[in-house]
mmCIF file of N, CA and C in Angstrom:
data_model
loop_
_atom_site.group_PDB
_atom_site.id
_atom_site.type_symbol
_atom_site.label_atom_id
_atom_site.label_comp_id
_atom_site.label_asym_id
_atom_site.label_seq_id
_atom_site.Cartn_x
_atom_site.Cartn_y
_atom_site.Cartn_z
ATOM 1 N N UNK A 1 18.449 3.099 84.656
ATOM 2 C CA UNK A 1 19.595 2.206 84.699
ATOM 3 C C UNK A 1 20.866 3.054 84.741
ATOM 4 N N UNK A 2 21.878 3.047 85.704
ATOM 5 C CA UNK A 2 23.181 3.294 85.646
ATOM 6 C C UNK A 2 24.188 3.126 84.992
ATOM 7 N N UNK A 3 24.551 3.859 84.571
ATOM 8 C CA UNK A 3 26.207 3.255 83.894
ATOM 9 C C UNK A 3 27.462 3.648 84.317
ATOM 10 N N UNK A 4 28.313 2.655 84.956
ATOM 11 C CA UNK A 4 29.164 3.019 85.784
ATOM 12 C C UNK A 4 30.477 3.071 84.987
ATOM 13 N N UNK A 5 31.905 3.425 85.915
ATOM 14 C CA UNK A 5 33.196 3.924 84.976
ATOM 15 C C UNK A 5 33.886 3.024 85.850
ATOM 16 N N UNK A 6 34.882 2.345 85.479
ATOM 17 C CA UNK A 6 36.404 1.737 86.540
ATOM 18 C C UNK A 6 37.462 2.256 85.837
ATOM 19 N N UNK A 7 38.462 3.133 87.162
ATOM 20 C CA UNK A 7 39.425 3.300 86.953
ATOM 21 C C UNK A 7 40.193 3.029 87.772
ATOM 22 N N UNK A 8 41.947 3.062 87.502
ATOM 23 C CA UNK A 8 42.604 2.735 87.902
ATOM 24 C C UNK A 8 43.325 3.609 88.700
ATOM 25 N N UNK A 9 43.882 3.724 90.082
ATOM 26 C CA UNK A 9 45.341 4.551 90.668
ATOM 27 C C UNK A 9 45.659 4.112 91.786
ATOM 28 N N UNK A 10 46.437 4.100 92.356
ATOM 29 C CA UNK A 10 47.697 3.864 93.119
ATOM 30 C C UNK A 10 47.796 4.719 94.521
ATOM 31 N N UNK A 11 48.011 4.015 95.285
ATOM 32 C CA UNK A 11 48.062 4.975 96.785
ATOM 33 C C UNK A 11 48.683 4.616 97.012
ATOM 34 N N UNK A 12 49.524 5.273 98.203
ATOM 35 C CA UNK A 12 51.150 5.087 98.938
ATOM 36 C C UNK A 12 50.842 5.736 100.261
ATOM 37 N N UNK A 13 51.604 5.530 101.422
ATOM 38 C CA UNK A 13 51.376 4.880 102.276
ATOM 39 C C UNK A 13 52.813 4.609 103.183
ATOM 40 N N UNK A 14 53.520 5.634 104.172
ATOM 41 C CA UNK A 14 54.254 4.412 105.303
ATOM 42 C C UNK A 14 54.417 3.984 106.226
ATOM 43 N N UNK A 15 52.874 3.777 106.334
ATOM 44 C CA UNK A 15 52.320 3.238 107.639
ATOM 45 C C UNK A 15 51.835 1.596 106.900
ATOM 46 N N UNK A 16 51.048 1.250 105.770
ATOM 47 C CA UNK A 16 50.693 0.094 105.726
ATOM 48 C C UNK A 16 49.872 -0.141 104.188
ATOM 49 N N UNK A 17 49.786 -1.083 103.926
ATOM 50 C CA UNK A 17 48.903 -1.817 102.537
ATOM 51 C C UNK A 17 47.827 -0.929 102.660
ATOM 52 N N UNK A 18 46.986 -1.511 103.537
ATOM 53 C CA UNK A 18 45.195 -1.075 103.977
ATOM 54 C C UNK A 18 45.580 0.334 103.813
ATOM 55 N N UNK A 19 46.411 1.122 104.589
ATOM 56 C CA UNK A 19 46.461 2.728 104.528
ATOM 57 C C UNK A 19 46.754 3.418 103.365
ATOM 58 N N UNK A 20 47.452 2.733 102.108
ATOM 59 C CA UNK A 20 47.664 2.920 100.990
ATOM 60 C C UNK A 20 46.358 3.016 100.157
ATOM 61 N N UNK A 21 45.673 1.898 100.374
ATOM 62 C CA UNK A 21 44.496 2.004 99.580
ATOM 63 C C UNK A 21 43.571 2.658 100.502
ATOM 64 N N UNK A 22 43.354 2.631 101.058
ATOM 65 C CA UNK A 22 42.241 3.896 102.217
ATOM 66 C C UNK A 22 42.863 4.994 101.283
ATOM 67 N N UNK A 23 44.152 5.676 101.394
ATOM 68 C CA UNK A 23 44.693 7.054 100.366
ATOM 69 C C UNK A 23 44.319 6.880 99.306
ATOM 70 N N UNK A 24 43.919 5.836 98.005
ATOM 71 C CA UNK A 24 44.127 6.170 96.944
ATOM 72 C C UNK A 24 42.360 6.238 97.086
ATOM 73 N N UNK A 25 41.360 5.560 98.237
ATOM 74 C CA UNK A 25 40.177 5.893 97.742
ATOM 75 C C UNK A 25 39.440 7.096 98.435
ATOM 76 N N UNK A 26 40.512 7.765 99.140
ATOM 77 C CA UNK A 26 40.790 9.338 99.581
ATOM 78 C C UNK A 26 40.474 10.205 98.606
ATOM 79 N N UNK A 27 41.746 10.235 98.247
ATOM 80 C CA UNK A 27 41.916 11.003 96.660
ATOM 81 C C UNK A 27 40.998 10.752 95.840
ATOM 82 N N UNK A 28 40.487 9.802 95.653
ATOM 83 C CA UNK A 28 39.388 9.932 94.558
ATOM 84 C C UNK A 28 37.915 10.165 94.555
ATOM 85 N N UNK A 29 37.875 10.531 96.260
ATOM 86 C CA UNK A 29 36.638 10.974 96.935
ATOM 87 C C UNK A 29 36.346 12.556 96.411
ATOM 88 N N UNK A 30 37.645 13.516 96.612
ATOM 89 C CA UNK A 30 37.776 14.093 96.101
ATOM 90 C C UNK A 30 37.391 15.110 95.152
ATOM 91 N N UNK A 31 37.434 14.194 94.179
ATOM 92 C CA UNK A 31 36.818 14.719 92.701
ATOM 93 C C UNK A 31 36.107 13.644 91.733
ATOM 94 N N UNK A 32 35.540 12.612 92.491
ATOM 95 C CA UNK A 32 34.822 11.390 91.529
ATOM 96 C C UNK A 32 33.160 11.474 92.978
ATOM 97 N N UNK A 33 32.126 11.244 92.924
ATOM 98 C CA UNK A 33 31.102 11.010 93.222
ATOM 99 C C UNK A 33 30.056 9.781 93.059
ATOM 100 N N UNK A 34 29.407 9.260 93.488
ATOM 101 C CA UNK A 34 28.810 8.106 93.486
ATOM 102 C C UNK A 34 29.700 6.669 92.901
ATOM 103 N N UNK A 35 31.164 6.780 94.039
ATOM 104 C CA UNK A 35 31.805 5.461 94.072
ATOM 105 C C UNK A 35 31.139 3.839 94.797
ATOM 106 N N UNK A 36 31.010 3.339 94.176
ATOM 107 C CA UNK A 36 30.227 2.226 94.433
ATOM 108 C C UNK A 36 31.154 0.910 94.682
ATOM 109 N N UNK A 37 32.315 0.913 94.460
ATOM 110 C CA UNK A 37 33.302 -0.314 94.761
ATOM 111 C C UNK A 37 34.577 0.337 94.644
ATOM 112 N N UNK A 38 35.306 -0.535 95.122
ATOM 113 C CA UNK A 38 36.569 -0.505 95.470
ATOM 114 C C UNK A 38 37.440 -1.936 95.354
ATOM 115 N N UNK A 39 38.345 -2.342 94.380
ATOM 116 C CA UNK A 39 39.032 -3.505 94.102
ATOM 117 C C UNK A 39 40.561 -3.174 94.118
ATOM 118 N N UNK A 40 41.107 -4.332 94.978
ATOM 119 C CA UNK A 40 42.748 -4.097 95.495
ATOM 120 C C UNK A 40 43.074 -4.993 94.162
ATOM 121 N N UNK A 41 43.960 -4.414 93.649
ATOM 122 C CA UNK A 41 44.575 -5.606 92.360
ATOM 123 C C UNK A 41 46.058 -5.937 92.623
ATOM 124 N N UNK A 42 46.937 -4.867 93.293
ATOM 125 C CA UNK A 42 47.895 -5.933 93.780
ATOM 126 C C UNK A 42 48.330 -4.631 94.753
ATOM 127 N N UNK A 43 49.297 -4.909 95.706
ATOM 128 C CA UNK A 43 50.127 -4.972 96.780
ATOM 129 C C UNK A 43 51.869 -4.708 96.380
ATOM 130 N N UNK A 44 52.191 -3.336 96.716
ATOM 131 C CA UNK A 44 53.569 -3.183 96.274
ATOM 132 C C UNK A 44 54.517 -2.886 97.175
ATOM 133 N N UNK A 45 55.720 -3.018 97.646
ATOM 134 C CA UNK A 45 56.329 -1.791 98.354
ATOM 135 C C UNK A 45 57.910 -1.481 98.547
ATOM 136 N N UNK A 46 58.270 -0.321 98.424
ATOM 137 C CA UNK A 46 59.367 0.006 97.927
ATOM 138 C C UNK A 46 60.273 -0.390 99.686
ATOM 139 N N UNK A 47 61.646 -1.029 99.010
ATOM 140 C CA UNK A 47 62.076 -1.294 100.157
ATOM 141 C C UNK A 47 64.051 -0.660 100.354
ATOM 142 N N UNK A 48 63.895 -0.106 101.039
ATOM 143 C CA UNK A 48 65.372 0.342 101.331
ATOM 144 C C UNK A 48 66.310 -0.332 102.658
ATOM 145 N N UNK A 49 67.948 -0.624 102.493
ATOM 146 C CA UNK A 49 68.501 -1.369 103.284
ATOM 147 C C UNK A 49 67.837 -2.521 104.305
ATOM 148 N N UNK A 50 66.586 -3.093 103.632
ATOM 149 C CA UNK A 50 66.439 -4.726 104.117
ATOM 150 C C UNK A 50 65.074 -3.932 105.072
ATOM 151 N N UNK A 51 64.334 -2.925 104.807
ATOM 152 C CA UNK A 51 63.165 -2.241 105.467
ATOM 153 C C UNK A 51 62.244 -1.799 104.293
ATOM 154 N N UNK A 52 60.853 -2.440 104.490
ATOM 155 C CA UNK A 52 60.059 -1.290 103.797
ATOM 156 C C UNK A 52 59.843 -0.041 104.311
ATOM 157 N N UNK A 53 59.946 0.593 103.190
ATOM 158 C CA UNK A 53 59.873 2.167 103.608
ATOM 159 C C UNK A 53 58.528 3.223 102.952
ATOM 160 N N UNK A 54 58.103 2.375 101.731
ATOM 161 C CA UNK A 54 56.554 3.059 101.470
ATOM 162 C C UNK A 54 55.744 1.480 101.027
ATOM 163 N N UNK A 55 54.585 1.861 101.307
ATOM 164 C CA UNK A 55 53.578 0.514 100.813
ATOM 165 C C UNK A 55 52.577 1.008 99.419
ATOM 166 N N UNK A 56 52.628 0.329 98.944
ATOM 167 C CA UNK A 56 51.567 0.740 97.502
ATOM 168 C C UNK A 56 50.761 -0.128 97.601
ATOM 169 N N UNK A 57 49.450 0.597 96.867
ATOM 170 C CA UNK A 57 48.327 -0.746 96.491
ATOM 171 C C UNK A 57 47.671 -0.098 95.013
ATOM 172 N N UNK A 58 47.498 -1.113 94.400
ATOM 173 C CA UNK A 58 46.957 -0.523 92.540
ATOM 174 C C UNK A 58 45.952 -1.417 92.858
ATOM 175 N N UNK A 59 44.496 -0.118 92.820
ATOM 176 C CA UNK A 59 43.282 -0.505 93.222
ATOM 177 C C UNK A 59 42.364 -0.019 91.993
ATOM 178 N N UNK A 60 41.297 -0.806 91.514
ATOM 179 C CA UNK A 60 40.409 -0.264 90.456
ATOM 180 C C UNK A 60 39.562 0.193 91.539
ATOM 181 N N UNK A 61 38.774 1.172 91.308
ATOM 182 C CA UNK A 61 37.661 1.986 91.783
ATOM 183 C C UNK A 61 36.313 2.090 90.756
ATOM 184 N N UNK A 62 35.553 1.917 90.647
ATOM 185 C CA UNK A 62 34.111 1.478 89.945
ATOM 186 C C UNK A 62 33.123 3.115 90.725
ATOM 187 N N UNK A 63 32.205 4.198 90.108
ATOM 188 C CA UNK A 63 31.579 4.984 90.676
ATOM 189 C C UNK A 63 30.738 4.953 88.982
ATOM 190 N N UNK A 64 29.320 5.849 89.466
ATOM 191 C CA UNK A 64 28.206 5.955 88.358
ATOM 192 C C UNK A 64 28.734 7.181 87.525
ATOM 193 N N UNK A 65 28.277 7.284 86.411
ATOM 194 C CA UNK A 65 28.768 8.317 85.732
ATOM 195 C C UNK A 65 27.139 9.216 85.792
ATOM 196 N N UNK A 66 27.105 10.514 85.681
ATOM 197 C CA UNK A 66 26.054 11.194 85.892
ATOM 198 C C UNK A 66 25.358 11.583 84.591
#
């Protein structure tokens, strides 16, 4: 039986939402192993003179612990 970990982080992005979280489950390819899910929890993005200019997404990530 497995026992898995969820954590939390944040990707950015200024090209788009989806590309934000594609980066944050980049980065956690990284240095985490046997990731098994991926959950978007919300949608952010910083906006300058009436333009977004970066996109965020705060995603839990779920992988097995060894």
């Amino acid at each position: 039986m497995a026992v898995s970990k969820l954590i939390e982080l944040i990707g950015n992005s200024t090209v788009g939402w989806e590309d934000a979280a594609r980066h944050a489950l980049t980065g956690a390819s990284k240095s985490l192993h046997g990731i098994s899910s991926m959950e978007v929890v919300s949608w952010t993005a910083k906006v300058a003179e009436g333009e977004i200019v970066e996109y965020t997404a705060l995603v839990k990530i779920a992988f097995v612990v060894d």
